[in-house]
PDB file of C-alpha atoms and ligand atoms in Angstrom:
ATOM      1  CA  MET A 191      94.557 231.302 115.165  1.00 48.00           C
ATOM      2  CA  SER A 192      96.714 232.840 117.871  1.00 52.00           C
ATOM      3  CA  THR A 193      99.207 230.785 119.859  1.00 57.00           C
ATOM      4  CA  LEU A 194      97.145 231.337 122.970  1.00 59.00           C
ATOM      5  CA  GLN A 195      93.985 229.947 121.388  1.00 60.00           C
ATOM      6  CA  SER A 196      95.749 226.886 120.081  1.00 67.00           C
ATOM      7  CA  LYS A 197      97.436 226.305 123.430  1.00 72.00           C
ATOM      8  CA  PHE A 198      94.040 225.931 125.108  1.00 81.00           C
ATOM      9  CA  ASP A 199      92.378 223.912 122.336  1.00 83.00           C
ATOM     10  CA  ASP A 200      92.428 220.679 124.298  1.00 91.00           C
ATOM     11  CA  TRP A 201      91.626 222.256 127.657  1.00 95.00           C
ATOM     12  CA  PRO A 202      88.052 221.170 128.370  1.00 95.00           C
ATOM     13  CA  GLU A 203      85.909 222.791 131.042  1.00 97.00           C
ATOM     14  CA  PRO A 204      87.341 221.411 134.301  1.00 98.00           C
ATOM     15  CA  VAL A 205      84.057 220.021 135.537  1.00 98.00           C
ATOM     16  CA  GLU A 206      81.206 218.146 133.910  1.00 98.00           C
ATOM     17  CA  VAL A 207      77.987 218.422 135.880  1.00 98.00           C
ATOM     18  CA  LEU A 208      75.494 215.604 135.474  1.00 98.00           C
ATOM     19  CA  ASN A 209      71.900 215.750 136.610  1.00 98.00           C
ATOM     20  CA  ASP A 210      72.177 219.230 138.134  1.00 97.00           C
ATOM     21  CA  GLY A 211      68.474 219.200 139.002  1.00 97.00           C
ATOM     22  CA  GLY A 212      68.477 215.616 140.332  1.00 98.00           C
ATOM     23  CA  ARG A 213      66.084 215.024 143.211  1.00 98.00           C
ATOM     24  CA  SER A 214      68.301 212.835 145.392  1.00 98.00           C
ATOM     25  CA  ASP A 215      69.631 214.041 148.747  1.00 98.00           C
ATOM     26  CA  ILE A 216      73.004 212.743 147.612  1.00 98.00           C
ATOM     27  CA  VAL A 217      75.556 214.819 145.715  1.00 98.00           C
ATOM     28  CA  LEU A 218      78.236 212.784 143.960  1.00 99.00           C
ATOM     29  CA  ILE A 219      81.772 214.001 143.346  1.00 99.00           C
ATOM     30  CA  CYS A 220      84.323 212.188 141.169  1.00 99.00           C
ATOM     31  CA  GLU A 221      87.523 214.237 141.174  1.00 98.00           C
ATOM     32  CA  HIS A 222      89.862 211.647 139.696  1.00 98.00           C
ATOM     33  CA  ALA A 223      87.688 210.566 136.778  1.00 98.00           C
ATOM     34  CA  SER A 224      90.019 211.540 133.948  1.00 98.00           C
ATOM     35  CA  ASN A 225      93.606 211.023 132.842  1.00 97.00           C
ATOM     36  CA  HIS A 226      93.422 213.911 130.383  1.00 97.00           C
ATOM     37  CA  ILE A 227      96.557 216.027 130.069  1.00 97.00           C
ATOM     38  CA  PRO A 228      96.526 218.799 127.429  1.00 96.00           C
ATOM     39  CA  GLU A 229      99.107 218.360 124.709  1.00 94.00           C
ATOM     40  CA  CYS A 230     101.144 221.393 125.744  1.00 93.00           C
ATOM     41  CA  PHE A 231     102.309 219.473 128.844  1.00 96.00           C
ATOM     42  CA  ASP A 232     103.873 216.735 126.704  1.00 96.00           C
ATOM     43  CA  GLY A 233     102.502 214.071 129.074  1.00 97.00           C
ATOM     44  CA  LEU A 234     104.417 215.726 131.934  1.00 97.00           C
ATOM     45  CA  GLY A 235     107.428 213.789 130.628  1.00 97.00           C
ATOM     46  CA  LEU A 236     105.784 210.401 131.238  1.00 97.00           C
ATOM     47  CA  GLU A 237     105.287 207.561 128.753  1.00 95.00           C
ATOM     48  CA  ASP A 238     101.722 206.992 127.521  1.00 94.00           C
ATOM     49  CA  ILE A 239     101.658 203.683 129.369  1.00 94.00           C
ATOM     50  CA  GLU A 240     102.294 205.475 132.674  1.00 94.00           C
ATOM     51  CA  LEU A 241      99.392 207.815 131.958  1.00 95.00           C
ATOM     52  CA  GLU A 242      97.052 204.816 131.602  1.00 94.00           C
ATOM     53  CA  ARG A 243      97.994 203.616 135.097  1.00 92.00           C
ATOM     54  CA  HIS A 244      96.262 204.461 138.356  1.00 93.00           C
ATOM     55  CA  ILE A 245      98.785 207.209 139.101  1.00 94.00           C
ATOM     56  CA  ALA A 246      97.065 209.431 136.505  1.00 97.00           C
ATOM     57  CA  TRP A 247      93.415 208.744 137.466  1.00 97.00           C
ATOM     58  CA  ASP A 248      91.001 206.498 139.362  1.00 98.00           C
ATOM     59  CA  ILE A 249      90.335 203.694 136.905  1.00 96.00           C
ATOM     60  CA  GLY A 250      86.607 202.849 136.645  1.00 98.00           C
ATOM     61  CA  ALA A 251      85.434 205.621 138.967  1.00 98.00           C
ATOM     62  CA  GLU A 252      83.892 207.806 136.265  1.00 98.00           C
ATOM     63  CA  SER A 253      81.639 205.088 134.889  1.00 98.00           C
ATOM     64  CA  VAL A 254      80.486 204.046 138.375  1.00 98.00           C
ATOM     65  CA  SER A 255      79.705 207.707 139.150  1.00 98.00           C
ATOM     66  CA  ARG A 256      77.759 208.254 135.917  1.00 98.00           C
ATOM     67  CA  SER A 257      75.631 205.144 136.428  1.00 98.00           C
ATOM     68  CA  LEU A 258      75.067 205.881 140.103  1.00 98.00           C
ATOM     69  CA  SER A 259      74.058 209.451 139.282  1.00 98.00           C
ATOM     70  CA  ALA A 260      71.392 208.109 136.917  1.00 98.00           C
ATOM     71  CA  LEU A 261      70.178 205.406 139.322  1.00 98.00           C
ATOM     72  CA  LEU A 262      69.894 207.800 142.262  1.00 98.00           C
ATOM     73  CA  ASP A 263      68.764 210.813 140.242  1.00 98.00           C
ATOM     74  CA  ALA A 264      71.664 212.605 141.940  1.00 98.00           C
ATOM     75  CA  PRO A 265      73.795 215.514 140.777  1.00 98.00           C
ATOM     76  CA  CYS A 266      77.362 214.499 139.991  1.00 99.00           C
ATOM     77  CA  PHE A 267      80.536 216.570 139.523  1.00 99.00           C
ATOM     78  CA  ILE A 268      83.132 214.937 137.306  1.00 98.00           C
ATOM     79  CA  GLY A 269      86.720 216.188 137.021  1.00 98.00           C
ATOM     80  CA  LYS A 270      88.051 216.427 133.475  1.00 98.00           C
ATOM     81  CA  TYR A 271      91.843 216.480 134.035  1.00 98.00           C
ATOM     82  CA  SER A 272      94.440 214.073 135.339  1.00 98.00           C
ATOM     83  CA  ARG A 273      95.236 214.397 139.017  1.00 97.00           C
ATOM     84  CA  LEU A 274      98.892 214.548 137.968  1.00 97.00           C
ATOM     85  CA  LEU A 275      98.251 218.114 136.735  1.00 98.00           C
ATOM     86  CA  ILE A 276      96.604 219.177 139.979  1.00 98.00           C
ATOM     87  CA  ASP A 277      94.750 217.034 142.492  1.00 98.00           C
ATOM     88  CA  LEU A 278      91.147 218.192 142.941  1.00 98.00           C
ATOM     89  CA  ASN A 279      90.911 216.365 146.254  1.00 98.00           C
ATOM     90  CA  ARG A 280      93.819 218.101 147.958  1.00 98.00           C
ATOM     91  CA  PRO A 281      94.247 221.591 149.296  1.00 98.00           C
ATOM     92  CA  ILE A 282      96.515 223.593 147.010  1.00 98.00           C
ATOM     93  CA  GLU A 283      98.868 224.113 149.971  1.00 97.00           C
ATOM     94  CA  SER A 284      99.541 220.355 150.098  1.00 97.00           C
ATOM     95  CA  ALA A 285     102.978 219.233 148.888  1.00 93.00           C
ATOM     96  CA  THR A 286     101.227 216.619 146.721  1.00 95.00           C
ATOM     97  CA  SER A 287      98.675 218.973 145.155  1.00 98.00           C
ATOM     98  CA  ILE A 288     100.909 218.864 142.073  1.00 98.00           C
ATOM     99  CA  PRO A 289     102.895 215.687 142.711  1.00 97.00           C
ATOM    100  CA  VAL A 290     106.559 215.445 141.723  1.00 96.00           C
ATOM    101  CA  ARG A 291     106.363 211.724 142.467  1.00 95.00           C
ATOM    102  CA  SER A 292     103.374 209.351 142.444  1.00 92.00           C
ATOM    103  CA  GLU A 293     103.776 205.913 144.034  1.00 89.00           C
ATOM    104  CA  ALA A 294     107.234 204.995 142.624  1.00 90.00           C
ATOM    105  CA  THR A 295     107.035 207.143 139.478  1.00 93.00           C
ATOM    106  CA  ASP A 296     108.725 210.535 139.168  1.00 94.00           C
ATOM    107  CA  VAL A 297     106.711 213.163 137.297  1.00 97.00           C
ATOM    108  CA  PRO A 298     109.330 215.246 135.452  1.00 97.00           C
ATOM    109  CA  GLY A 299     106.841 217.846 134.195  1.00 97.00           C
ATOM    110  CA  ASN A 300     105.972 218.805 137.775  1.00 97.00           C
ATOM    111  CA  VAL A 301     109.521 219.421 138.965  1.00 96.00           C
ATOM    112  CA  HIS A 302     110.706 223.033 139.338  1.00 93.00           C
ATOM    113  CA  LEU A 303     107.328 224.432 138.346  1.00 95.00           C
ATOM    114  CA  SER A 304     107.261 228.225 138.082  1.00 96.00           C
ATOM    115  CA  PRO A 305     104.717 230.096 140.238  1.00 96.00           C
ATOM    116  CA  GLY A 306     102.958 231.104 137.000  1.00 96.00           C
ATOM    117  CA  ASP A 307     102.663 227.515 135.788  1.00 96.00           C
ATOM    118  CA  ARG A 308     101.316 226.442 139.167  1.00 97.00           C
ATOM    119  CA  GLN A 309      98.811 229.309 139.189  1.00 98.00           C
ATOM    120  CA  LEU A 310      97.603 228.420 135.688  1.00 97.00           C
ATOM    121  CA  ARG A 311      96.585 224.953 136.875  1.00 98.00           C
ATOM    122  CA  ILE A 312      94.915 226.394 139.991  1.00 98.00           C
ATOM    123  CA  ASP A 313      92.992 228.993 137.978  1.00 98.00           C
ATOM    124  CA  ARG A 314      91.927 226.793 135.088  1.00 97.00           C
ATOM    125  CA  ILE A 315      91.299 223.485 136.861  1.00 98.00           C
ATOM    126  CA  PHE A 316      91.149 223.549 140.673  1.00 98.00           C
ATOM    127  CA  THR A 317      89.303 226.789 141.416  1.00 98.00           C
ATOM    128  CA  PRO A 318      86.480 226.461 138.859  1.00 98.00           C
ATOM    129  CA  PHE A 319      85.838 222.832 139.843  1.00 98.00           C
ATOM    130  CA  GLN A 320      85.474 223.707 143.526  1.00 98.00           C
ATOM    131  CA  ALA A 321      83.433 226.814 142.668  1.00 98.00           C
ATOM    132  CA  ALA A 322      80.914 224.719 140.720  1.00 98.00           C
ATOM    133  CA  VAL A 323      80.488 222.317 143.641  1.00 98.00           C
ATOM    134  CA  SER A 324      80.242 225.203 146.133  1.00 98.00           C
ATOM    135  CA  ALA A 325      77.644 227.077 144.072  1.00 98.00           C
ATOM    136  CA  HIS A 326      75.499 223.950 143.851  1.00 98.00           C
ATOM    137  CA  LEU A 327      75.747 223.344 147.601  1.00 98.00           C
ATOM    138  CA  ASP A 328      74.981 227.027 148.303  1.00 98.00           C
ATOM    139  CA  ARG A 329      71.785 226.711 146.257  1.00 98.00           C
ATOM    140  CA  ARG A 330      70.691 223.606 148.122  1.00 98.00           C
ATOM    141  CA  GLU A 331      71.389 225.276 151.441  1.00 97.00           C
ATOM    142  CA  LYS A 332      69.299 228.258 150.406  1.00 98.00           C
ATOM    143  CA  ASP A 333      66.491 225.916 149.349  1.00 97.00           C
ATOM    144  CA  ARG A 334      66.906 223.989 152.656  1.00 97.00           C
ATOM    145  CA  ARG A 335      67.417 220.739 150.815  1.00 97.00           C
ATOM    146  CA  PRO A 336      68.882 217.837 152.780  1.00 97.00           C
ATOM    147  CA  THR A 337      72.298 216.958 151.357  1.00 98.00           C
ATOM    148  CA  LYS A 338      74.828 214.181 151.772  1.00 98.00           C
ATOM    149  CA  ILE A 339      78.109 214.113 149.897  1.00 98.00           C
ATOM    150  CA  VAL A 340      79.464 210.888 148.452  1.00 98.00           C
ATOM    151  CA  ALA A 341      82.805 211.033 146.645  1.00 98.00           C
ATOM    152  CA  ILE A 342      83.648 208.111 144.341  1.00 98.00           C
ATOM    153  CA  HIS A 343      87.253 206.910 144.020  1.00 98.00           C
ATOM    154  CA  SER A 344      89.154 203.732 143.213  1.00 98.00           C
ATOM    155  CA  PHE A 345      92.397 202.322 144.583  1.00 97.00           C
ATOM    156  CA  THR A 346      95.106 200.126 143.156  1.00 94.00           C
ATOM    157  CA  PRO A 347      95.085 196.501 144.429  1.00 95.00           C
ATOM    158  CA  VAL A 348      98.838 196.658 145.078  1.00 93.00           C
ATOM    159  CA  PHE A 349     100.607 199.768 146.356  1.00 91.00           C
ATOM    160  CA  LEU A 350     104.406 199.898 146.620  1.00 89.00           C
ATOM    161  CA  GLY A 351     104.483 196.095 146.519  1.00 91.00           C
ATOM    162  CA  GLU A 352     101.869 195.592 149.214  1.00 92.00           C
ATOM    163  CA  ALA A 353      98.564 193.844 148.393  1.00 92.00           C
ATOM    164  CA  ARG A 354      95.443 195.480 149.766  1.00 94.00           C
ATOM    165  CA  PRO A 355      92.878 192.971 151.021  1.00 93.00           C
ATOM    166  CA  TRP A 356      89.693 195.095 150.939  1.00 97.00           C
ATOM    167  CA  ASP A 357      87.174 195.090 148.102  1.00 98.00           C
ATOM    168  CA  ALA A 358      86.158 198.614 149.042  1.00 98.00           C
ATOM    169  CA  GLY A 359      86.633 201.140 151.798  1.00 98.00           C
ATOM    170  CA  ILE A 360      84.343 203.832 153.170  1.00 98.00           C
ATOM    171  CA  LEU A 361      86.278 206.813 154.487  1.00 98.00           C
ATOM    172  CA  PHE A 362      84.838 209.383 156.854  1.00 98.00           C
ATOM    173  CA  ASP A 363      85.864 211.678 159.647  1.00 96.00           C
ATOM    174  CA  LYS A 364      82.946 213.435 161.345  1.00 96.00           C
ATOM    175  CA  SER A 365      80.216 211.504 159.512  1.00 97.00           C
ATOM    176  CA  ALA A 366      80.744 208.268 161.440  1.00 97.00           C
ATOM    177  CA  GLU A 367      77.066 207.357 161.626  1.00 98.00           C
ATOM    178  CA  PHE A 368      76.539 207.699 157.852  1.00 98.00           C
ATOM    179  CA  GLY A 369      79.873 205.965 157.173  1.00 98.00           C
ATOM    180  CA  VAL A 370      79.316 202.971 159.456  1.00 98.00           C
ATOM    181  CA  ASP A 371      75.747 202.563 158.227  1.00 98.00           C
ATOM    182  CA  LEU A 372      76.912 202.571 154.599  1.00 98.00           C
ATOM    183  CA  ILE A 373      79.554 199.940 155.414  1.00 98.00           C
ATOM    184  CA  ASP A 374      76.936 197.682 157.042  1.00 98.00           C
ATOM    185  CA  ARG A 375      74.595 198.042 154.087  1.00 98.00           C
ATOM    186  CA  LEU A 376      77.347 197.454 151.509  1.00 98.00           C
ATOM    187  CA  LYS A 377      78.469 194.340 153.375  1.00 98.00           C
ATOM    188  CA  ARG A 378      74.899 193.002 153.355  1.00 98.00           C
ATOM    189  CA  VAL A 379      74.387 193.837 149.674  1.00 96.00           C
ATOM    190  CA  THR A 380      77.740 192.506 148.413  1.00 97.00           C
ATOM    191  CA  GLY A 381      78.965 189.985 150.999  1.00 97.00           C
ATOM    192  CA  LEU A 382      82.405 191.468 150.383  1.00 97.00           C
ATOM    193  CA  ASN A 383      85.247 192.808 152.521  1.00 97.00           C
ATOM    194  CA  ILE A 384      84.323 196.469 153.085  1.00 98.00           C
ATOM    195  CA  GLY A 385      86.665 198.344 155.430  1.00 97.00           C
ATOM    196  CA  ALA A 386      86.325 201.534 157.440  1.00 98.00           C
ATOM    197  CA  ASN A 387      88.870 204.218 156.632  1.00 98.00           C
ATOM    198  CA  VAL A 388      90.983 202.070 154.332  1.00 97.00           C
ATOM    199  CA  PRO A 389      93.197 202.218 152.350  1.00 96.00           C
ATOM    200  CA  TYR A 390      93.499 205.867 153.474  1.00 94.00           C
ATOM    201  CA  VAL A 391      92.100 208.107 156.161  1.00 97.00           C
ATOM    202  CA  ILE A 392      90.498 211.508 155.690  1.00 97.00           C
ATOM    203  CA  GLU A 393      92.745 214.398 156.705  1.00 97.00           C
ATOM    204  CA  ARG A 394      92.205 218.075 156.162  1.00 96.00           C
ATOM    205  CA  THR A 395      95.813 218.435 155.001  1.00 96.00           C
ATOM    206  CA  SER A 396      95.420 215.839 152.236  1.00 96.00           C
ATOM    207  CA  ASP A 397      91.678 215.817 151.425  1.00 98.00           C
ATOM    208  CA  TYR A 398      89.390 218.508 150.095  1.00 98.00           C
ATOM    209  CA  ALA A 399      85.815 217.385 149.310  1.00 98.00           C
ATOM    210  CA  ILE A 400      85.004 215.721 152.619  1.00 98.00           C
ATOM    211  CA  PRO A 401      86.380 218.407 154.978  1.00 98.00           C
ATOM    212  CA  VAL A 402      85.601 221.503 152.901  1.00 98.00           C
ATOM    213  CA  HIS A 403      82.445 220.736 150.918  1.00 98.00           C
ATOM    214  CA  GLY A 404      81.082 218.388 153.588  1.00 98.00           C
ATOM    215  CA  GLU A 405      82.125 219.008 157.148  1.00 97.00           C
ATOM    216  CA  ASP A 406      82.625 222.775 156.954  1.00 98.00           C
ATOM    217  CA  ARG A 407      78.976 222.976 155.909  1.00 98.00           C
ATOM    218  CA  GLY A 408      77.837 220.519 158.552  1.00 98.00           C
ATOM    219  CA  LEU A 409      76.892 217.951 155.887  1.00 98.00           C
ATOM    220  CA  ASP A 410      77.289 214.203 156.082  1.00 98.00           C
ATOM    221  CA  ALA A 411      80.140 213.317 153.756  1.00 98.00           C
ATOM    222  CA  VAL A 412      81.893 210.049 152.936  1.00 98.00           C
ATOM    223  CA  LEU A 413      84.427 208.921 150.398  1.00 98.00           C
ATOM    224  CA  VAL A 414      83.999 205.555 148.666  1.00 98.00           C
ATOM    225  CA  GLU A 415      87.158 203.734 147.534  1.00 98.00           C
ATOM    226  CA  ILE A 416      86.572 200.706 145.271  1.00 98.00           C
ATOM    227  CA  ARG A 417      89.413 198.349 144.338  1.00 98.00           C
ATOM    228  CA  GLN A 418      90.252 198.994 140.711  1.00 97.00           C
ATOM    229  CA  ASP A 419      90.245 195.402 139.489  1.00 97.00           C
ATOM    230  CA  LEU A 420      86.570 195.139 140.537  1.00 98.00           C
ATOM    231  CA  ILE A 421      85.564 198.052 138.295  1.00 98.00           C
ATOM    232  CA  GLY A 422      88.006 197.594 135.397  1.00 96.00           C
ATOM    233  CA  SER A 423      85.243 196.378 133.053  1.00 98.00           C
ATOM    234  CA  ALA A 424      81.817 197.744 132.086  1.00 98.00           C
ATOM    235  CA  ASP A 425      80.215 194.783 133.906  1.00 98.00           C
ATOM    236  CA  GLY A 426      82.039 195.519 137.139  1.00 98.00           C
ATOM    237  CA  GLN A 427      81.290 199.234 136.877  1.00 98.00           C
ATOM    238  CA  ALA A 428      77.560 198.586 136.446  1.00 98.00           C
ATOM    239  CA  ARG A 429      77.599 196.043 139.295  1.00 98.00           C
ATOM    240  CA  TRP A 430      79.226 198.517 141.701  1.00 98.00           C
ATOM    241  CA  ALA A 431      76.895 201.341 140.723  1.00 98.00           C
ATOM    242  CA  ASP A 432      74.051 198.981 141.596  1.00 98.00           C
ATOM    243  CA  HIS A 433      75.716 197.916 144.891  1.00 98.00           C
ATOM    244  CA  LEU A 434      76.051 201.562 145.913  1.00 98.00           C
ATOM    245  CA  PHE A 435      72.556 202.452 144.737  1.00 98.00           C
ATOM    246  CA  ARG A 436      71.052 199.671 146.843  1.00 98.00           C
ATOM    247  CA  SER A 437      73.188 200.604 149.841  1.00 98.00           C
ATOM    248  CA  LEU A 438      72.434 204.323 149.641  1.00 98.00           C
ATOM    249  CA  THR A 439      68.665 204.041 149.311  1.00 94.00           C
TER     250      THR A 439
HETATM  251 ZN1   ZN B 215      90.883 209.132 143.955  1.00 77.96          ZN
END
């Protein structure tokens, strides 16, 4: 086996597409599903324990997305690499597309990256993921199918020492009607603290799916952020998939 072949042995396809022919109007995207980092990166210089933390991925988000995709009969695009390699929900021009620091943790393997190393991650991870989503949305547009984008994420309960009080947040920019309606429904279904545009806000400079796949196509698009401790177990993940299913239908 050549060196090149062995180098890419543990490089999966960058996107897993579930339920491509699903009949729902909703298209799910879960960019931060995985903490996978191919062996050749040597964990980007981080300890294994750091790679289990929220800095590497959105804990619980993949399982919620898979269950919700099945419940809704909705297509779902799942990212297969850690966001520490390249963030699928940021424009590649963003300074944090390939973060040199995440929360309070330095990422040694991302410091002084050569243009070639950066391009490799763009070509093998970022571009094909976005192309798969775009091709799917192009097809729906051609078939005149109604489409709403819902991206599934999770957030850490404590960030830089500060506790976050919300159980979940719905983030939106232009899709205020869809966003506010989803918040009202989720509040009714769960009785929990659901915030608007928390713990982050959508910005074109630091978000990708909502502005590019959603708003640039004139589609309703929201991002769901669930607090990680609520979806850390299989029970919680199933419960939140059901909450979202009931709120989205
Ligand atoms: Zn995320």
